[in-house]
């Protein structure tokens, strides 16, 4: 049977006009069907639904705005929902624009700031709250049940516009973040998923638009070694170890084949090697990525019908489309031209609807606890406190000459800069509508401070002419104040989705203004928003007293900053990325995917780059800590015995004998401490990394004069090295375990692993992909 486009268009238009509805398993046409029988297995329920659809209805449900089937009582459904750091604006999510119920959702610190807290328990609490609010929106028929979050591509280059959406540059840290986040989003209930999370963007995606290269055409050339060692471990955590409900394939090509048609990625690695088949999970394309198969982009497919067929045949299960940007996915043409079989269509629909079944979408006749969540569970006092904590715990103290913390009683302060009185600037990308914006001006007001406010530039150009509208007001405010707070840095006008940077220097106009303010000789504190920039001019300036980095702190960013500034909370955040010098961008192109240094470039990330401005893991405190490792069980360990005693299904997850850290607070203020455990050594293939993070743990509320202790879990896969073929191997050798970073290294212990090397993971080898 061939379908005419007018026939399907009429069907779609009629159905889409109904908007979002939940299936009626009580009195609708579905009520006596197997799909509504909660005693049946999810695969059986999904199969019953797909079998009941005719081909017209099937084709109408293959894209992200699925149109349901009116005759069956299957509602339309929008798959595109977002919740990166709170329920967010997206086609599937509707905020009440008139105020009142569902007019907002809690906006937590964005990913990069939350990751800087290095606290998996906090990540879980935030994610659990986000999924609760997402369920409330869904129960009110204002959102779906699947959310295209988290973004877990490693943030290897500071120029990438979407780096702030990620947990940072280190795979071990990202994996820990993901494990906690997915447990909070998808829930611990083995029978019903709280929401369906989506790990994106699979894979090797970290370029937007840079010097004429765009993500829609970019071919990421990546070795098996770098793919296995760096780009894929976060996705392995999602698929193999956390069994996430969904993946999103990326815009770019990988080694010549677009990601959303790349069977090496989606089949060989994801579904076979990582066994991501337990729940028949689904893959969505990134939005309009299937268009990018066409000649103007990747030139993989020649027509929209071929592109649609290529995507579904390779294992993509639904296609995200951006309204108003044709050509749309030609599933009709693909089917009519016999490029796309009904069996492949059914496979995709079975995956999609089994996902919704596992999230309780068809359970209205047998409600589960998640169906009771409502508006009263959104923006609760607990959620507000957690939003504040997510910002406070992620703030990193980069410099302090002893000025902080400050007693501001009786002081007049200047609040200067582009985000001193910000609203959405504090949120970053993929944000919803928060209940309020507790910015620095608001926070100062709540503290009853006497202050003078002046705006500042972001990245404007200026000259001695009237183009400079900020210096005079700023100097006026500063001259009338005892202490100057400068709220600067970057924002989404400098780096964002579809916008990479060329420079990582401080914007020149901001440096000029800071220089003028510093010349006043008053205490000057810089609070930096957004992405990392080369802080060298500020770190070396004796009149700049302190620097704080807030990333994108969310709805309570100003309150969080003043909690740190005044000492109500002590800083303990750590940089989840390396801060590079300005000239780094001239040494390596953004398009270069390799990580190890060579004759052409100096290497990437803290593992390979030797001379950062500030290292990964940097973060100062208000107190003095002494820290050391607990007693190791043995300083000589037999590799064979480690493997033989392990009960894990996958050898790379075998635990290393427990490592513990003891931390004493020798100062005068209560503070948290983030223990970072690295290893280094000359074993495995050359070159050897400078060091590698293998574990971390945030120890909370260590009182002055007290000692806190905590275990730090380490697995063999993170101690192992990866060879040219991508195999992960545990080698004999001397492993130096290092506690903390830079000049603040607290302890070092050498453990020798003896015996024969063991391959912990055999990496699937690439193969030539043939079309058709």
Tab-separated table of N, CA and C in Angstrom, residues 152-248:
chain	number	residue	atom	x	y	z
A	152	UNK	N	26.268	14.876	28.044
A	152	UNK	CA	27.422	14.280	28.742
A	152	UNK	C	28.663	14.213	27.869
A	153	UNK	N	28.689	14.947	26.762
A	153	UNK	CA	29.916	14.988	25.966
A	153	UNK	C	31.040	15.625	26.775
A	154	UNK	N	32.198	14.987	26.866
A	154	UNK	CA	33.306	15.583	27.633
A	154	UNK	C	33.692	16.948	27.078
A	155	UNK	N	33.933	17.877	27.980
A	155	UNK	CA	34.190	19.288	27.664
A	155	UNK	C	35.692	19.485	27.519
A	156	UNK	N	36.249	19.066	26.370
A	156	UNK	CA	37.702	19.000	26.222
A	156	UNK	C	38.330	20.314	25.800
A	157	UNK	N	37.531	21.258	25.261
A	157	UNK	CA	38.087	22.509	24.746
A	157	UNK	C	37.245	23.673	25.242
A	158	UNK	N	37.876	24.705	25.813
A	158	UNK	CA	37.103	25.796	26.435
A	158	UNK	C	36.311	26.631	25.437
A	159	UNK	N	36.584	26.476	24.154
A	159	UNK	CA	35.866	27.275	23.153
A	159	UNK	C	34.475	26.746	22.843
A	160	UNK	N	34.197	25.505	23.199
A	160	UNK	CA	32.903	24.896	22.852
A	160	UNK	C	31.765	25.666	23.520
A	161	UNK	N	30.773	26.059	22.732
A	161	UNK	CA	29.691	26.895	23.233
A	161	UNK	C	28.749	26.219	24.199
A	162	UNK	N	28.716	24.887	24.204
A	162	UNK	CA	27.771	24.171	25.072
A	162	UNK	C	28.456	23.478	26.243
A	163	UNK	N	29.701	23.822	26.498
A	163	UNK	CA	30.417	23.147	27.570
A	163	UNK	C	29.755	23.278	28.921
A	164	UNK	N	29.075	24.423	29.154
A	164	UNK	CA	28.459	24.620	30.477
A	164	UNK	C	27.278	23.687	30.716
A	165	UNK	N	26.796	23.024	29.659
A	165	UNK	CA	25.707	22.056	29.821
A	165	UNK	C	26.217	20.709	30.313
A	166	UNK	N	27.536	20.540	30.401
A	166	UNK	CA	28.134	19.248	30.707
A	166	UNK	C	28.776	19.251	32.098
A	167	UNK	N	29.104	18.062	32.632
A	167	UNK	CA	29.779	18.007	33.936
A	167	UNK	C	31.280	18.295	33.885
A	168	UNK	N	31.842	18.642	32.733
A	168	UNK	CA	33.254	18.990	32.695
A	168	UNK	C	34.064	18.099	31.786
A	169	UNK	N	35.375	18.071	32.033
A	169	UNK	CA	36.304	17.451	31.079
A	169	UNK	C	36.724	16.035	31.411
A	170	UNK	N	36.453	15.556	32.617
A	170	UNK	CA	37.020	14.268	33.029
A	170	UNK	C	35.993	13.143	32.977
A	171	UNK	N	36.278	12.030	32.278
A	171	UNK	CA	35.309	10.940	32.155
A	171	UNK	C	34.914	10.290	33.476
A	172	UNK	N	35.855	10.116	34.403
A	172	UNK	CA	35.517	9.492	35.686
A	172	UNK	C	34.545	10.370	36.467
A	173	UNK	N	34.791	11.663	36.466
A	173	UNK	CA	33.889	12.593	37.137
A	173	UNK	C	32.531	12.604	36.445
A	174	UNK	N	32.526	12.613	35.116
A	174	UNK	CA	31.259	12.618	34.384
A	174	UNK	C	30.468	11.353	34.688
A	175	UNK	N	31.135	10.213	34.743
A	175	UNK	CA	30.442	8.948	35.021
A	175	UNK	C	29.784	8.970	36.393
A	176	UNK	N	30.484	9.494	37.387
A	176	UNK	CA	29.894	9.581	38.715
A	176	UNK	C	28.685	10.495	38.736
A	177	UNK	N	28.802	11.625	38.038
A	177	UNK	CA	27.689	12.569	37.931
A	177	UNK	C	26.494	11.889	37.274
A	178	UNK	N	26.749	11.172	36.166
A	178	UNK	CA	25.670	10.524	35.417
A	178	UNK	C	24.965	9.470	36.264
A	179	UNK	N	25.737	8.643	36.933
A	179	UNK	CA	25.133	7.578	37.737
A	179	UNK	C	24.148	8.148	38.743
A	180	UNK	N	24.551	9.212	39.434
A	180	UNK	CA	23.677	9.827	40.423
A	180	UNK	C	22.498	10.529	39.764
A	181	UNK	N	22.764	11.243	38.672
A	181	UNK	CA	21.704	11.993	38.006
A	181	UNK	C	20.624	11.061	37.470
A	182	UNK	N	21.022	9.985	36.800
A	182	UNK	CA	20.033	9.089	36.206
A	182	UNK	C	19.212	8.375	37.266
A	183	UNK	N	19.834	8.057	38.374
A	183	UNK	CA	19.059	7.437	39.453
A	183	UNK	C	18.014	8.409	39.977
A	184	UNK	N	18.361	9.702	40.033
A	184	UNK	CA	17.396	10.697	40.484
A	184	UNK	C	16.315	10.971	39.457
A	185	UNK	N	16.682	11.015	38.184
A	185	UNK	CA	15.694	11.300	37.140
A	185	UNK	C	14.767	10.118	36.903
A	186	UNK	N	15.337	8.943	36.726
A	186	UNK	CA	14.520	7.795	36.340
A	186	UNK	C	13.947	7.036	37.530
A	187	UNK	N	14.485	7.288	38.729
A	187	UNK	CA	13.923	6.688	39.926
A	187	UNK	C	14.505	5.326	40.245
A	188	UNK	N	14.228	4.872	41.432
A	188	UNK	CA	14.730	3.582	41.902
A	188	UNK	C	13.698	2.470	41.768
A	189	UNK	N	12.470	2.821	41.350
A	189	UNK	CA	11.405	1.833	41.188
A	189	UNK	C	11.687	0.986	39.954
A	190	UNK	N	11.857	-0.303	40.142
A	190	UNK	CA	12.181	-1.179	39.016
A	190	UNK	C	10.983	-1.411	38.100
A	191	UNK	N	9.764	-1.074	38.550
A	191	UNK	CA	8.573	-1.334	37.750
A	191	UNK	C	8.151	-0.135	36.906
A	192	UNK	N	8.325	1.073	37.439
A	192	UNK	CA	7.891	2.274	36.721
A	192	UNK	C	9.020	3.298	36.732
A	193	UNK	N	9.408	3.758	35.542
A	193	UNK	CA	10.392	4.841	35.462
A	193	UNK	C	9.715	6.147	35.854
A	194	UNK	N	10.423	6.929	36.662
A	194	UNK	CA	9.864	8.227	37.057
A	194	UNK	C	9.753	9.130	35.844
A	195	UNK	N	10.836	9.294	35.101
A	195	UNK	CA	10.807	9.862	33.756
A	195	UNK	C	11.821	9.074	32.925
A	196	UNK	N	11.772	9.258	31.617
A	196	UNK	CA	12.762	8.652	30.729
A	196	UNK	C	13.833	9.692	30.456
A	197	UNK	N	15.049	9.430	30.862
A	197	UNK	CA	16.165	10.337	30.579
A	197	UNK	C	16.800	9.961	29.241
A	198	UNK	N	17.556	10.904	28.672
A	198	UNK	CA	18.168	10.711	27.360
A	198	UNK	C	19.616	11.173	27.412
A	199	UNK	N	20.540	10.279	27.215
A	199	UNK	CA	21.956	10.652	27.200
A	199	UNK	C	22.334	11.146	25.808
A	200	UNK	N	22.923	12.322	25.767
A	200	UNK	CA	23.255	12.948	24.476
A	200	UNK	C	24.614	13.650	24.613
A	201	UNK	N	25.304	13.861	23.477
A	201	UNK	CA	24.950	13.564	22.093
A	201	UNK	C	25.932	12.502	21.632
A	202	UNK	N	25.441	11.391	21.148
A	202	UNK	CA	26.221	10.196	20.869
A	202	UNK	C	26.715	10.252	19.432
A	203	UNK	N	27.983	10.505	19.167
A	203	UNK	CA	29.109	10.664	20.084
A	203	UNK	C	30.131	11.578	19.412
A	204	UNK	N	31.152	11.982	20.224
A	204	UNK	CA	32.251	12.846	19.781
A	204	UNK	C	31.735	14.182	19.276
A	205	UNK	N	30.765	14.734	19.995
A	205	UNK	CA	30.168	16.027	19.628
A	205	UNK	C	30.663	17.106	20.579
A	206	UNK	N	31.380	18.104	20.063
A	206	UNK	CA	31.769	19.232	20.904
A	206	UNK	C	32.189	20.424	20.046
A	207	UNK	N	31.439	20.655	18.990
A	207	UNK	CA	31.678	21.799	18.124
A	207	UNK	C	30.337	22.316	17.628
A	208	UNK	N	30.183	23.634	17.628
A	208	UNK	CA	28.942	24.256	17.170
A	208	UNK	C	29.137	24.943	15.818
A	209	UNK	N	29.842	26.051	15.871
A	209	UNK	CA	30.070	26.871	14.677
A	209	UNK	C	31.376	27.618	14.924
A	210	UNK	N	32.418	27.179	14.235
A	210	UNK	CA	33.749	27.715	14.536
A	210	UNK	C	34.533	27.909	13.246
A	211	UNK	N	34.847	29.146	12.964
A	211	UNK	CA	35.684	29.507	11.816
A	211	UNK	C	35.241	28.802	10.527
A	212	UNK	N	33.942	28.858	10.260
A	212	UNK	CA	33.380	28.298	9.042
A	212	UNK	C	33.013	26.831	9.115
A	213	UNK	N	33.370	26.140	10.203
A	213	UNK	CA	33.005	24.733	10.382
A	213	UNK	C	31.760	24.677	11.263
A	214	UNK	N	30.713	23.987	10.779
A	214	UNK	CA	29.473	23.882	11.551
A	214	UNK	C	29.216	22.439	11.929
A	215	UNK	N	28.498	22.261	13.015
A	215	UNK	CA	28.245	20.924	13.547
A	215	UNK	C	27.494	20.029	12.564
A	216	UNK	N	26.682	20.624	11.686
A	216	UNK	CA	25.877	19.847	10.744
A	216	UNK	C	26.714	19.203	9.647
A	217	UNK	N	27.937	19.706	9.447
A	217	UNK	CA	28.815	19.154	8.423
A	217	UNK	C	30.080	18.522	8.996
A	218	UNK	N	30.323	18.717	10.278
A	218	UNK	CA	31.622	18.353	10.844
A	218	UNK	C	31.810	16.843	10.911
A	219	UNK	N	32.963	16.391	10.453
A	219	UNK	CA	33.355	14.997	10.559
A	219	UNK	C	34.423	14.884	11.642
A	220	UNK	N	34.060	14.307	12.776
A	220	UNK	CA	34.998	14.124	13.885
A	220	UNK	C	35.862	12.901	13.605
A	221	UNK	N	37.142	13.133	13.406
A	221	UNK	CA	38.087	12.042	13.153
A	221	UNK	C	38.703	11.648	14.493
A	222	UNK	N	38.369	10.472	14.958
A	222	UNK	CA	38.742	10.040	16.310
A	222	UNK	C	39.351	8.648	16.237
A	223	UNK	N	40.469	8.458	16.891
A	223	UNK	CA	41.091	7.135	16.951
A	223	UNK	C	40.309	6.224	17.881
A	224	UNK	N	40.475	4.925	17.702
A	224	UNK	CA	39.845	3.965	18.622
A	224	UNK	C	40.320	4.194	20.046
A	225	UNK	N	41.562	4.566	20.197
A	225	UNK	CA	42.115	4.816	21.533
A	225	UNK	C	41.385	5.963	22.218
A	226	UNK	N	41.256	7.096	21.538
A	226	UNK	CA	40.580	8.243	22.144
A	226	UNK	C	39.091	7.992	22.311
A	227	UNK	N	38.477	7.283	21.371
A	227	UNK	CA	37.057	6.985	21.471
A	227	UNK	C	36.775	6.148	22.710
A	228	UNK	N	37.551	5.094	22.896
A	228	UNK	CA	37.351	4.193	24.027
A	228	UNK	C	37.739	4.834	25.350
A	229	UNK	N	38.821	5.585	25.344
A	229	UNK	CA	39.371	6.132	26.581
A	229	UNK	C	38.634	7.385	27.041
A	230	UNK	N	38.202	8.232	26.100
A	230	UNK	CA	37.731	9.564	26.483
A	230	UNK	C	36.291	9.872	26.068
A	231	UNK	N	35.957	9.666	24.820
A	231	UNK	CA	34.670	10.138	24.324
A	231	UNK	C	33.493	9.240	24.699
A	232	UNK	N	33.738	7.948	24.919
A	232	UNK	CA	32.628	7.022	25.131
A	232	UNK	C	32.357	6.594	26.576
A	233	UNK	N	33.315	6.633	27.522
A	233	UNK	CA	32.993	6.166	28.872
A	233	UNK	C	31.736	6.773	29.497
A	234	UNK	N	31.444	8.068	29.342
A	234	UNK	CA	30.190	8.574	29.901
A	234	UNK	C	28.961	7.865	29.322
A	235	UNK	N	28.994	7.540	28.034
A	235	UNK	CA	27.863	6.870	27.408
A	235	UNK	C	27.793	5.403	27.825
A	236	UNK	N	28.951	4.806	28.083
A	236	UNK	CA	28.949	3.445	28.621
A	236	UNK	C	28.254	3.415	29.980
A	237	UNK	N	28.520	4.422	30.798
A	237	UNK	CA	27.835	4.508	32.088
A	237	UNK	C	26.328	4.578	31.884
A	238	UNK	N	25.893	5.396	30.943
A	238	UNK	CA	24.460	5.525	30.670
A	238	UNK	C	23.849	4.197	30.249
A	239	UNK	N	24.491	3.551	29.282
A	239	UNK	CA	23.886	2.390	28.629
A	239	UNK	C	24.078	1.104	29.419
A	240	UNK	N	25.326	0.719	29.579
A	240	UNK	CA	25.613	-0.579	30.193
A	240	UNK	C	25.344	-0.596	31.686
A	241	UNK	N	25.760	0.471	32.360
A	241	UNK	CA	25.763	0.444	33.823
A	241	UNK	C	24.523	1.063	34.451
A	242	UNK	N	23.875	2.033	33.774
A	242	UNK	CA	22.679	2.673	34.330
A	242	UNK	C	21.415	2.365	33.541
A	243	UNK	N	21.536	1.701	32.396
A	243	UNK	CA	20.385	1.314	31.586
A	243	UNK	C	19.422	2.481	31.371
A	244	UNK	N	19.945	3.598	30.920
A	244	UNK	CA	19.116	4.775	30.675
A	244	UNK	C	18.052	4.457	29.624
A	245	UNK	N	16.932	5.153	29.681
A	245	UNK	CA	15.818	4.842	28.789
A	245	UNK	C	16.022	5.239	27.352
A	246	UNK	N	16.898	6.222	27.091
A	246	UNK	CA	16.993	6.752	25.735
A	246	UNK	C	18.371	7.332	25.472
A	247	UNK	N	18.747	7.361	24.196
A	247	UNK	CA	19.960	8.022	23.711
A	247	UNK	C	19.563	9.024	22.633
A	248	UNK	N	20.396	10.040	22.431
A	248	UNK	CA	20.262	10.937	21.289
A	248	UNK	C	21.545	10.877	20.476
